[in-house]
Amino acid sequence: MSRRSFWAWGLEQDEPTEQQVREAAARLSQRYGVAVEPVMPPRAEDLQLRAPRISPPSSLAAICATDDHDRAVHTYGRSFRDRIRAYNLQFPNPPDVVAHPTTEDEVTAVLDWCSSNGYAAIPYGGGSSTVAGFEPPEGYDGIVTVDLSALDQVLEVDDVSRSARIQAGAYGPGLEAQLRPHGFTLRHYPQSFEFSSLGGWIATRSGGHYATNHTHIDDFVESVRMVTPTGVWESRRLPGSGAGPSPDRMAIGSEGILGIITEAWMRIQARPQYRASAGVTFPSFMAGSEGARRVVQAKLWPANCRLLDPGEAQTAAGMDGSRALLIIGFESSDLPQDDNIRQAVAIARDAGGTIAEEDIRISAPGDRSDESSGGDTGRQGAVGAWRNAFIGAPYQRNITTGMGLVAETLETAITWERWPAMDEMVRGALQETLDRVCGGGSVSCRFTHVYPDGPAPYYTWEGMGRRGAELEMYAEIKQAASDAIMAAGGTITHHHAVGRLHRPWYDQQRPEPFAEALRAAKRTLDPNGVLNPGLLVDV
Amino acid sequence: MSRRSFWAWGLEQDEPTEQQVREAAARLSQRYGVAVEPVMPPRAEDLQLRAPRISPPSSLAAICATDDHDRAVHTYGRSFRDRIRAYNLQFPNPPDVVAHPTTEDEVTAVLDWCSSNGYAAIPYGGGSSTVAGFEPPEGYDGIVTVDLSALDQVLEVDDVSRSARIQAGAYGPGLEAQLRPHGFTLRHYPQSFEFSSLGGWIATRSGGHYATNHTHIDDFVESVRMVTPTGVWESRRLPGSGAGPSPDRMAIGSEGILGIITEAWMRIQARPQYRASAGVTFPSFMAGSEGARRVVQAKLWPANCRLLDPGEAQTAAGMDGSRALLIIGFESSDLPQDDNIRQAVAIARDAGGTIAEEDIRISAPGDRSDESSGGDTGRQGAVGAWRNAFIGAPYQRNITTGMGLVAETLETAITWERWPAMDEMVRGALQETLDRVCGGGSVSCRFTHVYPDGPAPYYTWEGMGRRGAELEMYAEIKQAASDAIMAAGGTITHHHAVGRLHRPWYDQQRPEPFAEALRAAKRTLDPNGVLNPGLLVDV
């Protein structure tokens, strides 16, 4: 099997071919009116990392790797910054050791080794972070990245309560493959699905498949088991509780600073049998936004309720660029969704949306249409096209890496009444900075999730920069957009997490007494300060 | 206006009359075959409390009360133990001062006064705790109870995002009365609704109106503002976020140990216009339980989904005691609920439930049936009867207080696959202890809330004890039931909170590292340890 690429999304076999690079260079040259030179990506053989500064004790040697490739793979996530640095073979501060524990006892042993020596211990799930969530810290004599991917089993399935005990290192596809024979699915499909893990989803409050109601992984966690330097943190399996502040909600989103999540009981779903969907178009993004607001405030709880602005509807769903597209989808294991989709469409039409009656798609068990085929006629064609673009996007980004393009996504959430002002501020900040830094560029937006009290907007932006100067240009644009989000009253992240990237804005956002409480908690659980240092708080 | 009763649920005017006492004594005599003597309840004039040991500074004197009545009212909640002790005029450790701040600045000033002098500062909402959530601690030179009820305003209503900024001291009825002119409702109706406050609901993770999906107040909190001894804790108003562990989820359920909640932005609802309900009967509680499980696992999210065992169906809903009753109800501001109720009834019937077609009740705007009238025909009659019994229950308990009856409720939550065993264990423990301690007694159960992964069962028990020995008898029964809940794997509370009453079992339940984190957080935010000492953790 192909190894993971040390710089690109996916495996080495997913790295761009020479032909792809040439085509992309030509495409960018045409789009931006500059001569973009096709340069071939780096090779793993060119990696030259700092020699490991520490060696694992003999008891752990069998599960520890120190070769350059493994350490490079575990240095960066897959944000724009990460890909650029890896592509440029810039690895000034890689982990010294990558541990691959195969049991919880081995996780504990690795953590003990780090804690007693003051080495940074960095939990690693699937490596998909876009916020430098596991990038090694400066100032440590030793850095040990703890890759949980060998802990990848679904250990128990409770089909009465519809829960499963799953090891933290299970990646999306493997986890689903193990649930499938039982007739269940977790149904958590972040864009990183292929290369992200259950533990990573929990540690970062990942946002998934469901666009309304239960949007984050948070709502699917029944209990968490986490190894800390001072003992095992394990909550009771409960469908609900009111006993003090939720222990799970303190572990969820803790980004590896309090402990290493080793397993969790998760609420699982029966596989959907009934589906209904509709792509409703609107004359503008704000008109579509009003449609989305009314649908979600009616509490129909569609599984999908994603709004694409005219730009995204054009590039991702093949529309003409003049109208926004609101994709509404229902699904159920047990019940026909005909009435739900008709009620939602009626609300969307009442808000000014347009859809032909024959473009409302409804399917029942036995129909040919299933979740992997979106259909190919009418508006459903746009829905299906968008879905394919979503899954393929990270691979597309591989191809243009290193050509001078500066491009990224960013996401937030805001209450509805402040949303139009936020959109103006964030788009304005992005466009103004792109114009100044890159001499122009594009900005588009969609809603990934919507709540009765507000949307989670997701911006995509790009501009043509200068090869070699991408990181500085990126930093300026990211700063302007993040400052705008803060000024508008939003959150610096809805589901990408904080990491090192968002710390400056996170520090403005969280209540200071809460930060003090979190610092105190970390000092108590991790007295030597070895767990993912620099994330969320400084201690 | 009538004052609050110092011992009974409600106001002084709600205390039982001589005739009610005589009738209750006769009824109990007949039911238990013993001679129960009618004794008249205590009078406020008989209160003799320890003199206040401290005096407020002159700057706070205007908002501080030290009279016996006010201090007695603020000593106990309204559990069985509380009513017995208050009824018996046992107030060995009342607060010395009851502060009634009218502004957040006054809350801060009171807290500063307590913190700098080492006086216990105990937040008080509506006084409805059943778990000794605000009972004064031993070992303090001064005890100041901080009654938030003057902070009772809805400060802002955002009708676009459907949120409202509400002061923590607002009681249920006042809060709803202020939202009503805007066309909104919080729709949080715990049984304590009349005498409980928003801040109390948040601090205790109150469970409310909705029986499925968003059951706890937790899900309706958009942001919390809390005064701590080290500064103000205020989260951003956000519809959703993934930025670190949720600050709100640490404040929610903190039971006054980290700070005093002064206001919150809450997610509010448009008033329901469409309703549909059905009371489906089952041959047994476990058969009904299977029906409830299937309905909630189909994710129809009914607003009501409460299952009464045959005993409760008889006493609370006028049925014949041979069958369990599953009450299913849907409501919506915008959409007819016909299809939802029909789908739910079909599932319940498929699970062995029975309901006549004409007993499925559906109402639309303009129909005479509304939320205050449950109808009076067919099964709907049972639904309406149950609703009245629910609201009236706390007043009924006043009447039998002090006659020797030992009676209480307790609640938990458990995953479905362990539920039948838990029911056997908890009923067994209760019945066995009632038989031994009281020479017999009754036990019944209902579900107050249901989740896809398990129910929240709510037990009601009573036995005839000996006047004067009620507290010892109670303690033995409570211990046996709580031990059974722990052994069965449940939570010591689903929505009544921990308080002093549940601490021993809470300590068994929460992960030890989480308790360490919470202790560290408390030590940091409340360095002098004055906030509601002894709740949740010892520091």
mmCIF file of N, CA, C and O in Angstrom, chain A residues 339-391:
data_model
loop_
_atom_site.group_PDB
_atom_site.id
_atom_site.type_symbol
_atom_site.label_atom_id
_atom_site.label_comp_id
_atom_site.label_asym_id
_atom_site.label_seq_id
_atom_site.Cartn_x
_atom_site.Cartn_y
_atom_site.Cartn_z
ATOM 1 N N ASP A 339 -43.191 14.409 3.172
ATOM 2 C CA ASP A 339 -43.835 15.580 3.762
ATOM 3 C C ASP A 339 -42.810 16.582 4.251
ATOM 4 O O ASP A 339 -43.008 17.787 4.116
ATOM 5 N N ASN A 340 -41.717 16.082 4.783
ATOM 6 C CA ASN A 340 -40.682 17.001 5.258
ATOM 7 C C ASN A 340 -40.133 17.853 4.114
ATOM 8 O O ASN A 340 -39.993 19.069 4.248
ATOM 9 N N ILE A 341 -39.798 17.211 3.004
ATOM 10 C CA ILE A 341 -39.197 17.989 1.918
ATOM 11 C C ILE A 341 -40.223 18.964 1.325
ATOM 12 O O ILE A 341 -39.881 20.103 0.970
ATOM 13 N N ARG A 342 -41.482 18.547 1.270
ATOM 14 C CA ARG A 342 -42.495 19.463 0.722
ATOM 15 C C ARG A 342 -42.716 20.660 1.645
ATOM 16 O O ARG A 342 -42.887 21.794 1.194
ATOM 17 N N GLN A 343 -42.690 20.405 2.938
ATOM 18 C CA GLN A 343 -42.833 21.519 3.883
ATOM 19 C C GLN A 343 -41.640 22.475 3.776
ATOM 20 O O GLN A 343 -41.802 23.691 3.774
ATOM 21 N N ALA A 344 -40.437 21.894 3.664
ATOM 22 C CA ALA A 344 -39.245 22.747 3.574
ATOM 23 C C ALA A 344 -39.241 23.553 2.283
ATOM 24 O O ALA A 344 -38.905 24.745 2.277
ATOM 25 N N VAL A 345 -39.614 22.907 1.193
ATOM 26 C CA VAL A 345 -39.651 23.611 -0.092
ATOM 27 C C VAL A 345 -40.690 24.728 -0.054
ATOM 28 O O VAL A 345 -40.457 25.835 -0.563
ATOM 29 N N ALA A 346 -41.825 24.455 0.573
ATOM 30 C CA ALA A 346 -42.859 25.496 0.673
ATOM 31 C C ALA A 346 -42.328 26.712 1.430
ATOM 32 O O ALA A 346 -42.567 27.858 1.035
ATOM 33 N N ILE A 347 -41.597 26.461 2.493
ATOM 34 C CA ILE A 347 -41.016 27.567 3.266
ATOM 35 C C ILE A 347 -39.998 28.325 2.424
ATOM 36 O O ILE A 347 -39.972 29.560 2.392
ATOM 37 N N ALA A 348 -39.142 27.575 1.714
ATOM 38 C CA ALA A 348 -38.101 28.206 0.899
ATOM 39 C C ALA A 348 -38.723 29.016 -0.242
ATOM 40 O O ALA A 348 -38.260 30.117 -0.561
ATOM 41 N N ARG A 349 -39.777 28.477 -0.840
ATOM 42 C CA ARG A 349 -40.456 29.241 -1.903
ATOM 43 C C ARG A 349 -41.086 30.502 -1.338
ATOM 44 O O ARG A 349 -41.032 31.577 -1.949
ATOM 45 N N ASP A 350 -41.674 30.370 -0.179
ATOM 46 C CA ASP A 350 -42.309 31.517 0.465
ATOM 47 C C ASP A 350 -41.282 32.619 0.738
ATOM 48 O O ASP A 350 -41.624 33.807 0.763
ATOM 49 N N ALA A 351 -40.027 32.212 0.917
ATOM 50 C CA ALA A 351 -38.954 33.182 1.153
ATOM 51 C C ALA A 351 -38.353 33.696 -0.157
ATOM 52 O O ALA A 351 -37.345 34.401 -0.142
ATOM 53 N N GLY A 352 -38.954 33.312 -1.300
ATOM 54 C CA GLY A 352 -38.472 33.817 -2.583
ATOM 55 C C GLY A 352 -37.652 32.826 -3.382
ATOM 56 O O GLY A 352 -37.069 33.177 -4.407
ATOM 57 N N GLY A 353 -37.604 31.572 -2.944
ATOM 58 C CA GLY A 353 -36.834 30.562 -3.656
ATOM 59 C C GLY A 353 -37.600 29.940 -4.814
ATOM 60 O O GLY A 353 -38.832 29.971 -4.845
ATOM 61 N N THR A 354 -36.856 29.360 -5.741
ATOM 62 C CA THR A 354 -37.452 28.772 -6.935
ATOM 63 C C THR A 354 -36.978 27.337 -7.119
ATOM 64 O O THR A 354 -35.776 27.052 -7.038
ATOM 65 N N ILE A 355 -37.915 26.441 -7.344
ATOM 66 C CA ILE A 355 -37.571 25.075 -7.736
ATOM 67 C C ILE A 355 -38.760 24.498 -8.488
ATOM 68 O O ILE A 355 -39.909 24.714 -8.111
ATOM 69 N N ALA A 356 -38.464 23.806 -9.587
ATOM 70 C CA ALA A 356 -39.531 23.146 -10.331
ATOM 71 C C ALA A 356 -39.994 21.920 -9.551
ATOM 72 O O ALA A 356 -39.193 21.253 -8.888
ATOM 73 N N GLU A 357 -41.276 21.640 -9.612
ATOM 74 C CA GLU A 357 -41.863 20.532 -8.852
ATOM 75 C C GLU A 357 -41.130 19.216 -9.149
ATOM 76 O O GLU A 357 -40.887 18.412 -8.252
ATOM 77 N N GLU A 358 -40.763 19.024 -10.425
ATOM 78 C CA GLU A 358 -40.148 17.744 -10.799
ATOM 79 C C GLU A 358 -38.698 17.640 -10.326
ATOM 80 O O GLU A 358 -38.085 16.578 -10.414
ATOM 81 N N ASP A 359 -38.168 18.727 -9.817
ATOM 82 C CA ASP A 359 -36.787 18.686 -9.311
ATOM 83 C C ASP A 359 -36.710 18.344 -7.825
ATOM 84 O O ASP A 359 -35.623 18.305 -7.249
ATOM 85 N N ILE A 360 -37.843 18.138 -7.195
ATOM 86 C CA ILE A 360 -37.844 17.642 -5.821
ATOM 87 C C ILE A 360 -37.669 16.130 -5.894
ATOM 88 O O ILE A 360 -38.483 15.440 -6.508
ATOM 89 N N ARG A 361 -36.585 15.636 -5.321
ATOM 90 C CA ARG A 361 -36.252 14.216 -5.473
ATOM 91 C C ARG A 361 -36.561 13.455 -4.195
ATOM 92 O O ARG A 361 -36.101 13.820 -3.116
ATOM 93 N N ILE A 362 -37.327 12.403 -4.342
ATOM 94 C CA ILE A 362 -37.717 11.594 -3.189
ATOM 95 C C ILE A 362 -37.402 10.139 -3.502
ATOM 96 O O ILE A 362 -37.731 9.658 -4.581
ATOM 97 N N SER A 363 -36.724 9.467 -2.564
ATOM 98 C CA SER A 363 -36.417 8.063 -2.818
ATOM 99 C C SER A 363 -36.759 7.206 -1.605
ATOM 100 O O SER A 363 -36.703 7.655 -0.462
ATOM 101 N N ALA A 364 -37.105 5.974 -1.898
ATOM 102 C CA ALA A 364 -37.494 5.012 -0.864
ATOM 103 C C ALA A 364 -36.637 3.763 -1.040
ATOM 104 O O ALA A 364 -35.929 3.621 -2.041
ATOM 105 N N PRO A 365 -36.668 2.824 -0.066
ATOM 106 C CA PRO A 365 -35.843 1.618 -0.180
ATOM 107 C C PRO A 365 -36.127 0.915 -1.505
ATOM 108 O O PRO A 365 -37.268 0.797 -1.911
ATOM 109 N N GLY A 366 -35.051 0.476 -2.164
ATOM 110 C CA GLY A 366 -35.221 -0.224 -3.425
ATOM 111 C C GLY A 366 -35.031 0.679 -4.627
ATOM 112 O O GLY A 366 -34.745 0.198 -5.717
ATOM 113 N N ASP A 367 -35.180 1.988 -4.422
ATOM 114 C CA ASP A 367 -34.909 2.904 -5.536
ATOM 115 C C ASP A 367 -33.432 2.828 -5.903
ATOM 116 O O ASP A 367 -32.584 2.515 -5.080
ATOM 117 N N ARG A 368 -33.114 3.147 -7.158
ATOM 118 C CA ARG A 368 -31.709 3.078 -7.580
ATOM 119 C C ARG A 368 -30.867 4.156 -6.909
ATOM 120 O O ARG A 368 -29.691 3.959 -6.647
ATOM 121 N N SER A 369 -31.485 5.299 -6.632
ATOM 122 C CA SER A 369 -30.734 6.412 -6.048
ATOM 123 C C SER A 369 -30.291 6.064 -4.633
ATOM 124 O O SER A 369 -31.066 5.648 -3.804
ATOM 125 N N ASP A 370 -29.036 6.169 -4.350
ATOM 126 C CA ASP A 370 -28.577 5.982 -2.973
ATOM 127 C C ASP A 370 -27.549 7.052 -2.654
ATOM 128 O O ASP A 370 -27.333 7.977 -3.433
ATOM 129 N N GLU A 371 -26.904 6.920 -1.489
ATOM 130 C CA GLU A 371 -26.099 8.062 -1.055
ATOM 131 C C GLU A 371 -24.870 8.310 -1.922
ATOM 132 O O GLU A 371 -24.337 9.394 -1.949
ATOM 133 N N SER A 372 -24.427 7.280 -2.661
ATOM 134 C CA SER A 372 -23.238 7.504 -3.478
ATOM 135 C C SER A 372 -23.577 8.078 -4.858
ATOM 136 O O SER A 372 -22.713 8.559 -5.553
ATOM 137 N N SER A 373 -24.852 8.014 -5.255
ATOM 138 C CA SER A 373 -25.203 8.597 -6.552
ATOM 139 C C SER A 373 -26.237 9.685 -6.351
ATOM 140 O O SER A 373 -27.305 9.454 -5.807
ATOM 141 N N GLY A 374 -25.909 10.850 -6.723
ATOM 142 C CA GLY A 374 -26.809 11.975 -6.475
ATOM 143 C C GLY A 374 -27.825 12.173 -7.581
ATOM 144 O O GLY A 374 -28.599 13.109 -7.550
ATOM 145 N N GLY A 375 -27.837 11.302 -8.564
ATOM 146 C CA GLY A 375 -28.724 11.521 -9.702
ATOM 147 C C GLY A 375 -28.055 12.486 -10.663
ATOM 148 O O GLY A 375 -27.067 13.126 -10.342
ATOM 149 N N ASP A 376 -28.587 12.599 -11.842
ATOM 150 C CA ASP A 376 -27.887 13.457 -12.799
ATOM 151 C C ASP A 376 -28.824 14.319 -13.627
ATOM 152 O O ASP A 376 -28.462 14.818 -14.670
ATOM 153 N N THR A 377 -30.055 14.468 -13.162
ATOM 154 C CA THR A 377 -30.979 15.294 -13.928
ATOM 155 C C THR A 377 -31.420 16.493 -13.105
ATOM 156 O O THR A 377 -31.398 16.470 -11.892
ATOM 157 N N GLY A 378 -31.840 17.523 -13.799
ATOM 158 C CA GLY A 378 -32.440 18.686 -13.150
ATOM 159 C C GLY A 378 -31.552 19.267 -12.065
ATOM 160 O O GLY A 378 -30.323 19.203 -12.120
ATOM 161 N N ARG A 379 -32.186 19.848 -11.065
ATOM 162 C CA ARG A 379 -31.455 20.485 -9.977
ATOM 163 C C ARG A 379 -30.651 19.463 -9.180
ATOM 164 O O ARG A 379 -29.625 19.764 -8.619
ATOM 165 N N GLN A 380 -31.175 18.227 -9.137
ATOM 166 C CA GLN A 380 -30.459 17.174 -8.439
ATOM 167 C C GLN A 380 -29.056 17.031 -9.011
ATOM 168 O O GLN A 380 -28.123 16.684 -8.306
ATOM 169 N N GLY A 381 -28.920 17.316 -10.299
ATOM 170 C CA GLY A 381 -27.591 17.294 -10.904
ATOM 171 C C GLY A 381 -26.652 18.255 -10.200
ATOM 172 O O GLY A 381 -25.501 17.930 -9.930
ATOM 173 N N ALA A 382 -27.166 19.433 -9.839
ATOM 174 C CA ALA A 382 -26.342 20.403 -9.115
ATOM 175 C C ALA A 382 -25.982 19.878 -7.731
ATOM 176 O O ALA A 382 -24.856 20.039 -7.261
ATOM 177 N N VAL A 383 -26.952 19.216 -7.080
ATOM 178 C CA VAL A 383 -26.689 18.665 -5.751
ATOM 179 C C VAL A 383 -25.575 17.631 -5.817
ATOM 180 O O VAL A 383 -24.629 17.638 -5.029
ATOM 181 N N GLY A 384 -25.691 16.744 -6.781
ATOM 182 C CA GLY A 384 -24.684 15.690 -6.936
ATOM 183 C C GLY A 384 -23.315 16.243 -7.282
ATOM 184 O O GLY A 384 -22.294 15.804 -6.745
ATOM 185 N N ALA A 385 -23.286 17.245 -8.151
ATOM 186 C CA ALA A 385 -22.014 17.851 -8.542
ATOM 187 C C ALA A 385 -21.336 18.487 -7.336
ATOM 188 O O ALA A 385 -20.129 18.368 -7.143
ATOM 189 N N TRP A 386 -22.140 19.125 -6.513
ATOM 190 C CA TRP A 386 -21.569 19.781 -5.344
ATOM 191 C C TRP A 386 -20.945 18.747 -4.406
ATOM 192 O O TRP A 386 -19.862 18.936 -3.875
ATOM 193 N N ARG A 387 -21.644 17.614 -4.258
ATOM 194 C CA ARG A 387 -21.165 16.580 -3.330
ATOM 195 C C ARG A 387 -19.805 16.040 -3.785
ATOM 196 O O ARG A 387 -18.884 15.858 -2.997
ATOM 197 N N ASN A 388 -19.666 15.790 -5.078
ATOM 198 C CA ASN A 388 -18.388 15.288 -5.596
ATOM 199 C C ASN A 388 -17.271 16.310 -5.422
ATOM 200 O O ASN A 388 -16.142 15.966 -5.081
ATOM 201 N N ALA A 389 -17.611 17.569 -5.642
ATOM 202 C CA ALA A 389 -16.612 18.626 -5.482
ATOM 203 C C ALA A 389 -16.126 18.698 -4.038
ATOM 204 O O ALA A 389 -14.947 18.913 -3.764
ATOM 205 N N PHE A 390 -17.048 18.483 -3.106
ATOM 206 C CA PHE A 390 -16.730 18.560 -1.677
ATOM 207 C C PHE A 390 -15.683 17.511 -1.308
ATOM 208 O O PHE A 390 -14.673 17.813 -0.672
ATOM 209 N N ILE A 391 -15.917 16.283 -1.720
ATOM 210 C CA ILE A 391 -15.006 15.189 -1.380
ATOM 211 C C ILE A 391 -13.662 15.348 -2.088
ATOM 212 O O ILE A 391 -12.600 15.040 -1.542
#
